[in-house]
Amino acid sequence: MDILETDAYDRRQRRNTSCALFFSLLPFFLSTALYFYLWTPDIPSSITNAGVKSAPALLLAAAVLSWNGGQSVLGVVGGLVFSAVGDFCLVWPELFLHGMGAFAVAHLLYSFTFLSSRYTAYSSSSWTRFLYLILFLFGGAFYIYLYPFLQKAPNSDLLVPGVGVYILLIVVMGTLAIRTGRTSTLLGSLIFMVSDLSLALQVFKVTAPMEHGHLVVMVTYYLAQLLIAVGDVRAVESKDDFAKWKRS
């Protein structure tokens, strides 16, 4: 009977936690909806536009900080803040390199987080090693495919090595997400790669302008950040639950 009561209590606790987490994410959802409501294809670059675009990432960082405290500042919270800086910069095409640099720092912080003790490493298998290989081969193939277009772009002397380093960082981040064995973290990282791939194809004029290209980039981007943030909150919760179980 005690076991059944404990199990029921745990289910209630998880349900209450999920509801509380949802409400803490409401500002993120509302700011994301506001961004899509206000965005139009001919919207001019402005401080206001940049602020609206970067607000969801900052509000997501605030939500994670409220749940995890300072232990995520040099992790997912920091990554979200740098992502917001990247969002702000990318509103102006001439600040593309600055935005890419900010997102590169975000991927580094995410990678360090996925290596931290609160993410229990998933036991490596032939299947996971195969996924690692696929990600690195895909990243390398995409860079080779993109290379001729990078050479034609302005600032190609900076873009050619810069994009190569950026692709390496996001592939490493995706690989470490696989290592965590957490579904939301893994999906968030992979969807982030899809978002960046879509952006690169459009920015470097690899494909013809797509009617809903911007929406594809931003929907996948915000979804990716949400999943990574939720994964980090869940990782800390799991660690705390395990610590309580050991002390009991």
mmCIF file of N, CA and C in Angstrom, residues 5 15 32 36 40 61 75 109 115 191 205 215 235:
data_model
loop_
_atom_site.group_PDB
_atom_site.id
_atom_site.type_symbol
_atom_site.label_atom_id
_atom_site.label_comp_id
_atom_site.label_asym_id
_atom_site.label_seq_id
_atom_site.Cartn_x
_atom_site.Cartn_y
_atom_site.Cartn_z
ATOM 1 N N GLU A 5 0.850 4.315 -2.660
ATOM 2 C CA GLU A 5 0.652 5.702 -2.247
ATOM 3 C C GLU A 5 1.811 6.575 -2.708
ATOM 4 N N ARG A 15 2.693 15.967 -12.182
ATOM 5 C CA ARG A 15 1.622 16.713 -12.844
ATOM 6 C C ARG A 15 1.612 18.175 -12.396
ATOM 7 N N THR A 32 6.417 35.052 -28.356
ATOM 8 C CA THR A 32 6.596 34.400 -29.656
ATOM 9 C C THR A 32 5.404 34.695 -30.569
ATOM 10 N N PHE A 36 5.360 36.785 -34.315
ATOM 11 C CA PHE A 36 4.778 36.324 -35.577
ATOM 12 C C PHE A 36 3.597 37.209 -36.004
ATOM 13 N N THR A 40 6.216 41.040 -40.842
ATOM 14 C CA THR A 40 5.804 41.050 -42.252
ATOM 15 C C THR A 40 7.060 40.978 -43.107
ATOM 16 N N ALA A 61 15.072 32.305 -21.017
ATOM 17 C CA ALA A 61 16.200 32.290 -20.086
ATOM 18 C C ALA A 61 15.737 32.609 -18.672
ATOM 19 N N GLY A 75 25.294 27.896 -18.539
ATOM 20 C CA GLY A 75 24.799 26.776 -19.327
ATOM 21 C C GLY A 75 23.686 27.226 -20.246
ATOM 22 N N LEU A 109 28.089 26.949 -24.909
ATOM 23 C CA LEU A 109 27.507 26.857 -23.568
ATOM 24 C C LEU A 109 26.555 25.671 -23.464
ATOM 25 N N LEU A 115 27.542 18.236 -21.032
ATOM 26 C CA LEU A 115 28.619 17.440 -20.437
ATOM 27 C C LEU A 115 28.616 17.488 -18.911
ATOM 28 N N ILE A 191 16.522 20.067 -34.133
ATOM 29 C CA ILE A 191 15.668 21.069 -34.777
ATOM 30 C C ILE A 191 16.423 22.384 -34.930
ATOM 31 N N LYS A 205 22.000 32.400 -50.548
ATOM 32 C CA LYS A 205 21.360 32.316 -51.861
ATOM 33 C C LYS A 205 21.624 30.976 -52.562
ATOM 34 N N LEU A 215 9.455 32.054 -41.947
ATOM 35 C CA LEU A 215 8.620 31.401 -40.948
ATOM 36 C C LEU A 215 9.176 30.027 -40.584
ATOM 37 N N ALA A 235 16.275 17.989 -16.464
ATOM 38 C CA ALA A 235 17.533 17.373 -16.046
ATOM 39 C C ALA A 235 17.853 17.714 -14.604
#
